[in-house]
Structures are given as C-alpha cells and as structure tokens.
XYZ file of C-alpha atoms in Angstrom:
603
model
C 0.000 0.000 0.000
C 1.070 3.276 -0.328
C 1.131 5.400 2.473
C 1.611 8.489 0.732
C -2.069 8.240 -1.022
C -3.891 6.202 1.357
C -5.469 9.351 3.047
C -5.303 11.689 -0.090
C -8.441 13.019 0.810
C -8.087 13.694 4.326
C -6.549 15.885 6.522
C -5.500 15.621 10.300
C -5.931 18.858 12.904
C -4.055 18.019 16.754
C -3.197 21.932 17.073
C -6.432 22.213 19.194
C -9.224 19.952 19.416
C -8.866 16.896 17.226
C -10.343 16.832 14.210
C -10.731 14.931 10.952
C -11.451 17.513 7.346
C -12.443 15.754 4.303
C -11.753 18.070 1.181
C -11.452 20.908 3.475
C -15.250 20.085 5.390
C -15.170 18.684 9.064
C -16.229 15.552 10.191
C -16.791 15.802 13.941
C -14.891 12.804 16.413
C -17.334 12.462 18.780
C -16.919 10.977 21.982
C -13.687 11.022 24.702
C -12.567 7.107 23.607
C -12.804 7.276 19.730
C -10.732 10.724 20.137
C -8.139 9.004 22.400
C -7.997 6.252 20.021
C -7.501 8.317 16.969
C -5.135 10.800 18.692
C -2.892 7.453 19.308
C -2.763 6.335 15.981
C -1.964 9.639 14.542
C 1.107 9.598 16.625
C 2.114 6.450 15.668
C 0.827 6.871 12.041
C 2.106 4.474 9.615
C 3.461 1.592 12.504
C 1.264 -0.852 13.967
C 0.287 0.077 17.415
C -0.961 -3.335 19.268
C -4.486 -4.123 20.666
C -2.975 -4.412 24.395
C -1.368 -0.990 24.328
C -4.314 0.908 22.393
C -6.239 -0.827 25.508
C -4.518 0.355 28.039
C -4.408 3.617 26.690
C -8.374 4.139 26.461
C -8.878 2.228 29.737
C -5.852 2.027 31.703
C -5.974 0.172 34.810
C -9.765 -0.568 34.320
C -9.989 -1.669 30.947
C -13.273 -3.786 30.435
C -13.681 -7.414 30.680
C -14.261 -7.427 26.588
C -11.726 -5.004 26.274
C -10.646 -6.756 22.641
C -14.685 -6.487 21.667
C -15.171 -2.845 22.858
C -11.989 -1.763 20.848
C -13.013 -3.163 17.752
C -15.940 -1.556 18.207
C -14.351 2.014 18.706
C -12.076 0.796 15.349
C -15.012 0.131 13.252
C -16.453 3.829 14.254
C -13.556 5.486 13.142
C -12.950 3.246 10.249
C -16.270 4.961 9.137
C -15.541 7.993 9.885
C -12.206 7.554 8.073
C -14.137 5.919 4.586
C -14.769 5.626 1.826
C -16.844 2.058 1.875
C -15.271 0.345 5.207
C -12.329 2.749 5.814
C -9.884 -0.606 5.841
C -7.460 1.404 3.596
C -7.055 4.346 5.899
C -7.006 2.292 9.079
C -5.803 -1.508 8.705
C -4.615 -4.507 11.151
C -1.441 -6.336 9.613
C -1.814 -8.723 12.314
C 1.323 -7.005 15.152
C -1.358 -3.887 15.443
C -3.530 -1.096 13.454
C -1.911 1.344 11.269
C -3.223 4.452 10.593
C -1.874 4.744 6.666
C -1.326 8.928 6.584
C 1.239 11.107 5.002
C 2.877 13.573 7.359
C 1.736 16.434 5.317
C -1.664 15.359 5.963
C -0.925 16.232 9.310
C -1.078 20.064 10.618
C 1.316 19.353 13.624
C 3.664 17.888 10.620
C 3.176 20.999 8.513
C 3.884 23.364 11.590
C 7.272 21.750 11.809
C 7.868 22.446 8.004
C 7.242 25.635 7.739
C 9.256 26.667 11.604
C 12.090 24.770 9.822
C 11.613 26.800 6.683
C 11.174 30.206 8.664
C 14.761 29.343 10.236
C 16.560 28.690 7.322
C 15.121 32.211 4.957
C 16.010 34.061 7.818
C 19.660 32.636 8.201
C 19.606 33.813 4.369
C 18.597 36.747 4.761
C 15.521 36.510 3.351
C 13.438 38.447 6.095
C 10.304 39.176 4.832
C 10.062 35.565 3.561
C 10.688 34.069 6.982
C 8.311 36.381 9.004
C 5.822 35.573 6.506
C 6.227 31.410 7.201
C 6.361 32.357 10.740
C 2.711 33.721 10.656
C 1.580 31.060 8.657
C 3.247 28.248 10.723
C 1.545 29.731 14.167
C -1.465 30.585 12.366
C -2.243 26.506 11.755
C -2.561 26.718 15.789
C -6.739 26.509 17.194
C -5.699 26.065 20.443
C -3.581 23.565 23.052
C -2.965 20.489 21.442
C -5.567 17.743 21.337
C -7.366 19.871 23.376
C -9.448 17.886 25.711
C -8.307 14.323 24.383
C -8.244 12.178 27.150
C -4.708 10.272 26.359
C -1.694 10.725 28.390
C 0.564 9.215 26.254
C 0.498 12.440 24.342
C 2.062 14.717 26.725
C 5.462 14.410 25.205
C 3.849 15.449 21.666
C 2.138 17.832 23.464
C 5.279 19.126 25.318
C 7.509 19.011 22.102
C 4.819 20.966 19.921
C 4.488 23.803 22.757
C 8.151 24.289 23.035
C 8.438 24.875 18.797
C 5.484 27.109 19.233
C 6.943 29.370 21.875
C 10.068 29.107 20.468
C 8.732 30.351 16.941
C 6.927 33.114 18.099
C 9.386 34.621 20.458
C 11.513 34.464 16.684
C 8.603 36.150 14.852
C 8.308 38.748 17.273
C 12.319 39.113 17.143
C 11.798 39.940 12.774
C 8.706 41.985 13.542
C 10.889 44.613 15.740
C 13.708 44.003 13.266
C 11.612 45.084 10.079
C 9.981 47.930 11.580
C 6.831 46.235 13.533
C 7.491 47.213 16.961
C 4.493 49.064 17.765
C 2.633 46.193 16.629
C 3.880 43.712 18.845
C 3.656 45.805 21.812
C -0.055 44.554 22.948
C 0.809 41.017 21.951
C 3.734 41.012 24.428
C 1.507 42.583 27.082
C -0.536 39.605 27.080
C 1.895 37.515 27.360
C 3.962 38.853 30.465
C 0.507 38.721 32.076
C 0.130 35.254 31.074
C 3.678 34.077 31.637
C 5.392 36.668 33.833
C 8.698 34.694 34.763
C 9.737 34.604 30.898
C 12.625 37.247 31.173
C 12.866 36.941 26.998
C 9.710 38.164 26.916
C 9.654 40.851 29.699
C 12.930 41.843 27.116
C 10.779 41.728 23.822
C 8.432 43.843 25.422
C 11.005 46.283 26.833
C 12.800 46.500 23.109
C 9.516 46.870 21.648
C 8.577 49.952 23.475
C 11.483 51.562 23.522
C 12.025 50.968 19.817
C 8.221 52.313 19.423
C 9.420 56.005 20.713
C 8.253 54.894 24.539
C 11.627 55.280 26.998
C 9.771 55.351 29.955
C 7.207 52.778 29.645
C 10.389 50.878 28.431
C 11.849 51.516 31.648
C 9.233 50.774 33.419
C 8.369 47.485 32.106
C 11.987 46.704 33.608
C 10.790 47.390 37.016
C 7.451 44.720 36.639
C 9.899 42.393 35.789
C 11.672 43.132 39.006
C 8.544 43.227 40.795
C 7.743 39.796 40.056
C 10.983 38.201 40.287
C 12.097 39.651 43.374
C 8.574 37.968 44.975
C 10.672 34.849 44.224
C 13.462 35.930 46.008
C 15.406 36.812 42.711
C 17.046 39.619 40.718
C 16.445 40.373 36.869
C 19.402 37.987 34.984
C 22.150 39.684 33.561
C 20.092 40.442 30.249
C 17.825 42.097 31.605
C 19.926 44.165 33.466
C 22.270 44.961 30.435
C 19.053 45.714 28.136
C 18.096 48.171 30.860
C 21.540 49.958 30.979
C 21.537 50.310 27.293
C 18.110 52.058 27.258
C 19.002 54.362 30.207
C 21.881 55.584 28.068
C 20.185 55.452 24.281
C 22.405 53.094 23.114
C 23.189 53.213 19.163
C 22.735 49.232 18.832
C 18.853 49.333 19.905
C 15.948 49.777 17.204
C 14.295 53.170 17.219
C 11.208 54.552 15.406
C 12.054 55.601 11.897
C 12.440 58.930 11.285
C 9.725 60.019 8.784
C 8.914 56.493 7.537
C 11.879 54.958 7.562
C 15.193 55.522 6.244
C 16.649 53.226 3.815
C 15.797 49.596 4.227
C 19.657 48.414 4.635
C 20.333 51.163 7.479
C 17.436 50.056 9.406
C 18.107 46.639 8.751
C 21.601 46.405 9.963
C 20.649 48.797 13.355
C 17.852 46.175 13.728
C 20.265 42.888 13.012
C 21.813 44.195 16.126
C 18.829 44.577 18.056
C 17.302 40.962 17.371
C 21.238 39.480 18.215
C 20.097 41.518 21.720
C 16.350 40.207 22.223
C 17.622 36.451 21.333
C 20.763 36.477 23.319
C 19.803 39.198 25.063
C 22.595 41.230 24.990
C 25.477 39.913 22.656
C 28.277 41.399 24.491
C 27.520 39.912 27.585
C 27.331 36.406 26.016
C 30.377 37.025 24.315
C 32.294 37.813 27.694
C 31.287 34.242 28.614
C 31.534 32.376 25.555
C 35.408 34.324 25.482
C 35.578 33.527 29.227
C 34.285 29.803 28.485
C 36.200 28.524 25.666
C 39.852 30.015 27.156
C 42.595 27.850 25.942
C 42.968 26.138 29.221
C 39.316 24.831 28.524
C 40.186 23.435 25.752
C 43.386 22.284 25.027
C 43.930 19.124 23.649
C 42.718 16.969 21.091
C 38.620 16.164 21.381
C 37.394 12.667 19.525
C 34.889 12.711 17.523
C 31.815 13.015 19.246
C 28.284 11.941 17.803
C 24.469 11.480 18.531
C 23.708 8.465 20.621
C 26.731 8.059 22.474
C 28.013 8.422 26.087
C 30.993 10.908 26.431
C 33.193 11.063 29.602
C 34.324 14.211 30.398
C 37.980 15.098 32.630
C 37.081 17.035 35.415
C 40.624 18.449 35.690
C 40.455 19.435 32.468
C 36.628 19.718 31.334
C 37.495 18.320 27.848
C 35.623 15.315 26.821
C 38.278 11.657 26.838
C 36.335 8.936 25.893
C 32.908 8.596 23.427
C 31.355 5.283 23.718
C 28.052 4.487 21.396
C 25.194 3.735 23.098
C 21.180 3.194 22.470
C 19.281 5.493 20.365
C 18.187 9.028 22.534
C 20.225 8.475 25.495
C 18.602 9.791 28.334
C 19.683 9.545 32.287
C 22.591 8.268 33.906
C 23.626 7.032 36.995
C 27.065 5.403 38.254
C 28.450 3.171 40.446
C 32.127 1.692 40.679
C 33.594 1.058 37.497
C 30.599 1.595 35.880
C 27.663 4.347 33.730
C 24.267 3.067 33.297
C 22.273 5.085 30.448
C 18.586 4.596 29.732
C 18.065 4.417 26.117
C 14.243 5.253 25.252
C 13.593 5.238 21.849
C 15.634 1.231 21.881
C 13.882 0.613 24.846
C 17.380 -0.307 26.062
C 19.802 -0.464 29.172
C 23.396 -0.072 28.715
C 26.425 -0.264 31.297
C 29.569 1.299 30.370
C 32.750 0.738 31.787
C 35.613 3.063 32.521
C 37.284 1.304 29.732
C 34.561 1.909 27.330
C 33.575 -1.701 26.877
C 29.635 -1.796 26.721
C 26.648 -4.380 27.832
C 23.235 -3.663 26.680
C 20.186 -5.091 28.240
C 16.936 -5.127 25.990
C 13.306 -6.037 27.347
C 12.933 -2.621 29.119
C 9.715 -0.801 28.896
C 9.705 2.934 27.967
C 12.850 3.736 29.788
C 13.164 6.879 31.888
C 15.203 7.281 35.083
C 17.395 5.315 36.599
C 18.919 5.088 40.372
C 21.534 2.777 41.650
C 22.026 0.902 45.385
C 24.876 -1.518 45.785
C 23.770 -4.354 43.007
C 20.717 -3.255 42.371
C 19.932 -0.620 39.184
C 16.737 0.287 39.507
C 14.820 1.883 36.379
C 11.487 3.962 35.864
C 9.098 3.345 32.624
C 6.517 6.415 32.425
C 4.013 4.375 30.496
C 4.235 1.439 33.377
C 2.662 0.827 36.527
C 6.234 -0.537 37.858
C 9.762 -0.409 37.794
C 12.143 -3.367 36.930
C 15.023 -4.187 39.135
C 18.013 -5.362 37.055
C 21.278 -7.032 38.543
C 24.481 -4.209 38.392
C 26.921 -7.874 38.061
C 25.615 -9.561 35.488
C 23.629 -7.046 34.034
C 20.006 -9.135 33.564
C 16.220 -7.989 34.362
C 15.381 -9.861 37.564
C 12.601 -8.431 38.727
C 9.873 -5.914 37.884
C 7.757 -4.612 40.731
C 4.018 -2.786 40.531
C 3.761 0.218 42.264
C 0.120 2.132 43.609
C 0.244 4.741 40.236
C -0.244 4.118 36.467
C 3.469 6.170 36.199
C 6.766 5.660 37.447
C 9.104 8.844 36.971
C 12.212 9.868 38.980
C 13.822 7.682 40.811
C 16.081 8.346 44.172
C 18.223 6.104 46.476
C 18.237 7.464 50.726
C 16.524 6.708 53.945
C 16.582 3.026 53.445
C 13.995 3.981 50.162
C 13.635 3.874 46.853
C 11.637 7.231 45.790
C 9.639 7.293 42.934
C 7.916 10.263 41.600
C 4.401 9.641 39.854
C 2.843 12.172 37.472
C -1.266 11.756 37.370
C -2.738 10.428 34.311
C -4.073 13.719 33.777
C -0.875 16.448 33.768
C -1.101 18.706 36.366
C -4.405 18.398 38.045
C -2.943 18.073 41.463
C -3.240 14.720 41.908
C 0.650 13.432 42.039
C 2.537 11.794 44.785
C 5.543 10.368 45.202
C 5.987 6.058 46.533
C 7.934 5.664 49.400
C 9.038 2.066 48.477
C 11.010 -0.154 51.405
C 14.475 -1.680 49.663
C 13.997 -4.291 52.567
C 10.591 -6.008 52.544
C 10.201 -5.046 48.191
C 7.306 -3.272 49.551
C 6.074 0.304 48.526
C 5.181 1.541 52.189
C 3.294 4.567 51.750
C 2.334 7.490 49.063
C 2.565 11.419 49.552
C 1.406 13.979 48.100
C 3.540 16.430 46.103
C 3.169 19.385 43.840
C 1.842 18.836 40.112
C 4.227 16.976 37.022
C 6.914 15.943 39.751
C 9.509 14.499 36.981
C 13.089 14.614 38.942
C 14.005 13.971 42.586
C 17.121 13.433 44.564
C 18.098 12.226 47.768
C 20.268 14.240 50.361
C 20.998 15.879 53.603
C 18.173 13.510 54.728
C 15.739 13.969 52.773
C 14.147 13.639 49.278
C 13.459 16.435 47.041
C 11.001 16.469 44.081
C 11.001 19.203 41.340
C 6.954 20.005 40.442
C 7.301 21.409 36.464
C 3.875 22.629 35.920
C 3.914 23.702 40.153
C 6.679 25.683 40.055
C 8.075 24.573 43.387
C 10.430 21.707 45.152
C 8.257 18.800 47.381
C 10.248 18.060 50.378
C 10.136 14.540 52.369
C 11.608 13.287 55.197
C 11.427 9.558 55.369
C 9.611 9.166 58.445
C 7.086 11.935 57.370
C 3.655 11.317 55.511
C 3.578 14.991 54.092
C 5.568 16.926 51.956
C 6.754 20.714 52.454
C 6.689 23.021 49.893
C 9.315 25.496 48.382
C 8.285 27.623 45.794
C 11.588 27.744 43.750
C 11.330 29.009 39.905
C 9.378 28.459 36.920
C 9.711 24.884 35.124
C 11.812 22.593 37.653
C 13.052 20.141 36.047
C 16.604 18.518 36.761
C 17.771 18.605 40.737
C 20.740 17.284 42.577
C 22.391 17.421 46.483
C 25.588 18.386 46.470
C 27.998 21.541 48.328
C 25.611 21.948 51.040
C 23.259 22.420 48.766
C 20.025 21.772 46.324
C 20.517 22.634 42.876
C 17.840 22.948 41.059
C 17.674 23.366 36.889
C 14.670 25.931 36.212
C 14.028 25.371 32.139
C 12.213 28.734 31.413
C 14.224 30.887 33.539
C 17.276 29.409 32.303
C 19.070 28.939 35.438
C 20.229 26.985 38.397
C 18.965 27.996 41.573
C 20.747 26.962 44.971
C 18.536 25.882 48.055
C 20.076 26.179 51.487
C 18.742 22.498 52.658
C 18.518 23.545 56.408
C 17.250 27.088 56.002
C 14.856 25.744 52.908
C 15.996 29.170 51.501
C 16.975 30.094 47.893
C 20.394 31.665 48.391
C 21.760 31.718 45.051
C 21.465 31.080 41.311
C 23.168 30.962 38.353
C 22.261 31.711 34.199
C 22.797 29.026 31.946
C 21.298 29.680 28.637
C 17.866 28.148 27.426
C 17.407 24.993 27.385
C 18.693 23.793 30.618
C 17.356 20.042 31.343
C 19.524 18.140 33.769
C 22.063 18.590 36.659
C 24.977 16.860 39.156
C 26.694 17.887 41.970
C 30.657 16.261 42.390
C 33.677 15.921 41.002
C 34.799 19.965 41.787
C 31.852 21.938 39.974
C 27.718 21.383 39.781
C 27.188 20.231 35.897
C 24.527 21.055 34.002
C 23.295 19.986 30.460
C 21.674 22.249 28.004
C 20.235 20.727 25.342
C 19.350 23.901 22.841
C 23.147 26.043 23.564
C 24.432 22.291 22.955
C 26.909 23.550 26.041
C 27.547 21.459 29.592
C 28.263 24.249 32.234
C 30.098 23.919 34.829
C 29.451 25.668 38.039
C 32.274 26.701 40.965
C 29.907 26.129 43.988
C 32.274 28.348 45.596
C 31.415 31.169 43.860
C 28.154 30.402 42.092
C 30.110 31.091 38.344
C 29.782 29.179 35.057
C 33.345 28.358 34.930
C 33.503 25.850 31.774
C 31.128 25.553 29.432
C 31.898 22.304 27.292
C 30.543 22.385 23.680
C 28.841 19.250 21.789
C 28.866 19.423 17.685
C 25.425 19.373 16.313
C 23.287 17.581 15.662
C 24.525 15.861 19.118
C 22.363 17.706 22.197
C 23.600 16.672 26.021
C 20.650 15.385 28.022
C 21.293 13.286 31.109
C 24.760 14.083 33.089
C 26.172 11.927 36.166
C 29.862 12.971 38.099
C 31.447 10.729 40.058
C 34.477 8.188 40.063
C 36.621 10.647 39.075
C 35.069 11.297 35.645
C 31.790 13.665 34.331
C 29.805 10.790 32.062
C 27.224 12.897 29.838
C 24.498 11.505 26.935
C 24.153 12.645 23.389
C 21.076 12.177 21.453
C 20.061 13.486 18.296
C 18.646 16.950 17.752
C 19.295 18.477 14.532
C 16.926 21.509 15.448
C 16.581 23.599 18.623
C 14.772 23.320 20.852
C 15.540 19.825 21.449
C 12.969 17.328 23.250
C-alpha cells in the first residue's frame, strides 16, 4: 500500500481539538474514547500500534472485561468515519497492530514543523520578509492547546515538544517583527503575554525592546521594574540580560531599534541597526554572552585533542580538564545516567534499552525494558522507571540481567532516588497537572512500597540528600520536600519549570528550564540563596567531582558551576546535531548523553 495516497483526501488537525477535514469540510470525532484512540494512531501513524497498548491507553488500569470487543468496536467507528466504503485502507490490522496509513503532510502538527524549519533557514539567508511571513503562517495553523481535551496521556510528550516549537517560533517572529519595523505592533501582543507568563525574562525583554524601539523610553523603563517586581517575589534579581538591556536604554544606546524617522530611512540602514537589536532580544545582549563564551572557551578549557563526538553516544568528560576523553556508542536518545564503581548506566528510550559502560569503554546492553526513563543505583541493584508502566524493573548491576519488575500504587513511574533506606519514585497523574501526584515511598527491605505522599503537580526529577528527598513540580513551580519518616511533603516555591535537581555543596541545585538557570537551596534554612544563568534549554544537573554540571540541550553547552562562587566556569561544547541530556559525576570522571537533535529546541 502506499502510504503516501492512502489518506489523499483527508486531513488531520491536533493543534487544538482533534479533528478529521475531508476536502477541506469537518467531520466531527465524537466521543472522549474514539478521540483518544484516533489521537494514538496519529502519533504512531504508519506503525502498527498493538491491541494491548491501544487498551490500556483508552482504559488504563480498568480496561473492560471485553476489552478486545469494545476496541473493535471504537475501530469500526472510526474506520467509518475515516471511509470511503469500510475505511480498511485508511485504518488496517497487519496482524502485530492497526496502522493508521497517513502522510505527514496530511498532518497540521507535521506541517507546523515544516514551515518553523523553513522560517529558520530564509532568515539565516537573509531573506526576512520571507521568513516572518512562514512564521505567521506556521503559528497561524494553531486553534488552540494540542488535542485539546483528548483524554490520552501518552500524548504529553507530543504535546510538550509541539508547545516548546510554538513558543520558540513566536518569540523568533516577534524578534523579525521589531527588526523590520513592527514594533508598535507587537507591543499589545507582548503585554498579554507577560501577564500570562510573567517569569519569561525573553519576553519581559521583547516587550522592553519593543517599546522603547516604538518612541516609549519610559514605559520601556518601566516594564523593567514589573519584571523586578515579580521576580524579586521569588526571592530573585532580573538575569544579567535584563539588566544589560536596561543599561543600554538608560543611556540610548546606538545598537537598539528606534522609530524611523519620517517612515523609515533606507531599508539596509534600518536593517543592519535592527540585526543588532534581534542578536540583543535572542541572546539578550550579545556582548555579555560574548564575555562568557570568550571567558568559556579560554585555551585552558580546551586544550587538547577532542574525539569525535556523535548522537547516541556516552561521552566522559575530565574534570581536571573539562574536555571530553572517551565517546562510547550507546542506544538510540540516550537519556539519564547514573554510576556506580567502574561503571555508567544510560537509559536508552527510543531502543527501549539499558546499557552499562565501563571506565574502559567496553559496553553491555540489556533489551526487554519498557519505555525507559530514570534510573537510580544501590549496591547491586539498578533500579529503572518506565513512564508508560505501573512498575519499575530491578536489574542485577553484576551480570547485568532484568530480575525483577515490581508494581507500584500509580499508572506512572518517573524519577527515581536512592536514601533513607527507600527507593523514591515520583508519579505524574494520568491527567498532567491536576494536582493529583505523589511520590511512593518504596522499602528496599521487605520489596514493599510503604506509603504514598502527596507532592506538587508533574513531579519528573528527585534526589536524595541531607536527609531527605526532594522532588522538582514542572507545571507547580516549586520543590516537594520529604523526610522519610514523614507522611507529608513541604513546599518550596523555587522558579518556573523545575526540572533537573541534585544534592551536592551543602546544597540543592535545582535546573529551572524557562528561567534558564540553576537555583541553589540552602537544605537547612529551605531558603533560595543563590542562582546561576545558563542559557535556554537547561534540562539536567549533578553535583561532584569539583563543579555542579549542568546539560543544556538547545546552547548544545555542559556548564560547569564553581559552587564556591556560584560562576559558570567551563562551558563544554557538543557538535550538532549531538544535544547533552542526562549528566552523572562521580568516580573521578563527568559521564554525559548525546542524542540526536538536529533543530533547537531539542525534546
């Protein structure tokens, strides 16, 4: 069959609610289980996607005794939806699963991506107009969040991934709109979305540029101060960008936009005064990132040969001399790490793979594994976390095999953390941040999960130290701390999007993704007491080995931090398309993952 004309006639909308056009007229998906079941296949169009899992994902834990009978059913309601005659050439069974036969650019989520990736590329040409243009038409395919009210968790990392290229492209439309002259314009847009979203410094920077560029200084000025205002409720001062872009309005600096004089003057003066401008929104200022990049990549950084470093691999990096020694191959997207004597683990998701590495480089890979996500180590045992099971497997550290796989009270298992006697495992509801997550308290003595508590919402890291466990809350904004005796959590309200977190230095370090930082937590006080820029994209962190390491998958960098001072003191590049992700130190060596990410930003 081909797959490329199977569907001709239809099209597929996920950017908002789901729905199915034929020759441009909709045909309504009624009901929350045919949506669900649709919204699966899409994401898994062309490949067979088996009864069991399309089951579980319509029913989870509680799927009916004729769940085979009730999912044909569903199948045969689509399939005439889907048409013409039975629909059997849209949606088939090859006997491993159903396959949803579709071309991508059938999809609109698939044509989004086209035309973001075409925006990029006419504006690294130069072509301005052209790009802003496929900008507007790329976010104007967008109806609303995506799959908007489709009940089907195992869509939240589409979901995720297609929100981060839409900010990301319309924080780069708004960059060409100041650059060609639209400042004004954008001004009310980037009101609404400092209300919306007032911890996004970029924006709070857009918004200043755009005014100031518009002929308003002082509103300009004073949209600095909000931005202050709300941070400092956080305990926190404007980053360095902000800061800068503030200095350089106070004092009319010649690099900013300003409104034409009478129209416009030519197009290539304004151009090149506004080239300078956008190199400030996106960076935000370019000399300050130059002083660190300068500061960064000093020759005693990075002396030496490097190998060749790739996608899918595990590099070990020399902490005494932050270059990168040793790049072993590993699973396809590498994700987390842990280590233990003589050895890295590395969770490979997309192989649904395990591999050890040894110091030497020599490599064992363990297949079997479900969805792979975290992993934690204790003595022998390597325990790992699958999101889309109700368990995690237990695998033996000597001879590397799966021993045991153990259920656990949620339909997720997330972030994992050794301490207390425990193994800690985070688990994110079924439905993303409605409140209803907790973290198992699971006894490494009787195999027994002991208890659950209650933590913020999308808990998807934690970490064990200074006797206790801490949980980052994403979508909460906060830090959950336990104590393993307790049965309730305290609260820290930390940044906005906490993602990676590690003990280490006295201290909790915490990766915030959207403010693009680090943020220290004094663990007795409870008390943010410092933090630290690192770029956008920041994902996950390590305390040991001399510094506090963190990976950023979009700058393609790993900082490292001097606790001691709360400085980026190395930042470590990776050659694209290879993005860091996960990042362990210990045993004397920094052990980082590569996965593939040809375009930022990376998920």
């Amino acid at each position: 069959m081909d797959d490329s004309q199977a569907a001709s006639g239809l099209e597929f909308r996920i950017l908002g609610t789901l729905q199915i056009a034929v020759d441009g007229r909709e045909r309504a998906v009624q009901g929350d289980k045919l949506q669900a079941l649709l919204a699966r296949l899409l994401l898994d169009r062309n490949r067979p996607v088996s009864a069991e899992r399309l089951i579980d994902d319509l029913w989870g834990d509680r799927p009916p005794a004729t769940g085979r009978q009730s999912l044909h059913a569903h199948v045969t309601r689509l399939r005439r939806l889907l048409g013409p005659g039975d629909g059997t050439s849209v949606l088939s069974n090859d006997g491993r699963g159903y396959i949803l036969h579709v071309s991508d650019d059938r999809v609109d989520a698939e044509r989004f991506r086209r035309l973001v990736a075409a925006a990029r590329e006419e504006r690294r040409n130069g072509e301005l107009d052209t790009a802003r243009a496929s900008y507007r038409d790329a976010l104007g395919l967008w109806r609303g969040p995506v799959l908007d009210g489709v009940p089907l968790e195992a869509a939240d990392g589409e979901r995720a991934e297609l929100d981060g290229i839409r900010l990301a492209a319309l924080e780069e439309r708004i960059d060409l709109d100041i650059e060609l002259g639209g400042a004004a314009e954008v001004v009310p847009e980037l009101e609404q979305i400092v209300r919306r979203d007032p911890l996004r410094e970029r924006a709070w920077a857009q918004l200043m540029l755009a005014l100031y560029a518009s002929g308003r200084q002082g509103e300009a000025l004073a949209a600095y101060q909000d931005a202050r205002r709300v941070l400092a409720d956080l305990g926190l001062e404007p980053g360095p960008r902000l800061r800068e872009l503030e200095r350089a309005i106070l004092n009319q600096d010649p690099s900013l936009p300003t409104l034409p004089l009478g129209g416009g003057g030519p197009r290539r003066v304004r151009r090149r005064r506004a080239f300078v401008a956008v190199g400030v929104v996106a960076s935000v200022v370019a000399v300050v990132l130059s002083v660190l990049v300068l500061r960064d990549r000093s020759p005693e950084a990075s002396a030496g040969a490097t190998p060749p470093v790739g996608p899918n691999t595990v590099v070990k990096i020399d902490p005494a001399t932050n270059e990168i020694v040793q790049v072993t191959p590993v699973g396809r997207k590498p994700g987390q790490l842990a280590s233990t004597a003589g050895y890295v683990w590395v969770v490979n998701s997309r192989d649904r793979t395990l591999t050890r590495v040894s110091e030497s480089g020599e490599v064992n890979t363990i297949g079997g594994v479900p969805y792979a996500d975290h992993i934690a180590i204790d003595g022998d045992d390597v325990w790992v976390s699958s999101f889309d099971r109700a368990s995690v497997a237990r695998i033996d550290g000597r001879t590397a095999e799966l021993v045991e796989s153990i259920g656990i009270p949620s339909r997720h298992a997330e972030g994992l953390a050794i301490g207390g006697g425990y193994l800690w495992i985070t688990n994110p509801s079924v439905v993303r941040a409605q409140g209803r997550e907790t973290v198992s308290r699971f006894d490494l003595r009787s195999h027994k999960v002991v208890s659950t508590i209650r933590v913020g919402k999308t808990p998807i890291f934690t970490t064990f130290g200074y006797g206790s466990v801490w949980v980052s809350n994403y979508d909460d904004n906060t830090v959950s701390v336990i104590s393993p005796g307790s049965v309730k959590a305290e609260t820290i309200d930390v940044c906005h999007g906490p993602l990676g977190i590690a003990a280490g230095y006295d201290s909790i370090w915490v990766v915030c993704y959207w403010d693009q930082r680090v943020v220290r937590i004094d663990p007795t006080t409870r008390r943010k007491v410092g933090w630290v820029w690192v770029g956008s994209g920041p994902l996950s962190v390590s305390a040991g080995e001399g510094g506090v390491w963190v990976t950023n998958r979009d700058t393609r960098d790993v900082y490292r931090i001097d606790p001691a001072t709360n400085e980026v003191v190395a930042k470590i590049p990776v050659p694209a398309p290879s993005s860091p992700q996960g990042v362990v130190a210990g045993e004397g060596a920094v052990w980082v993952s590569l996965y593939e990410c040809p375009q930022t930003p990376c998920f």
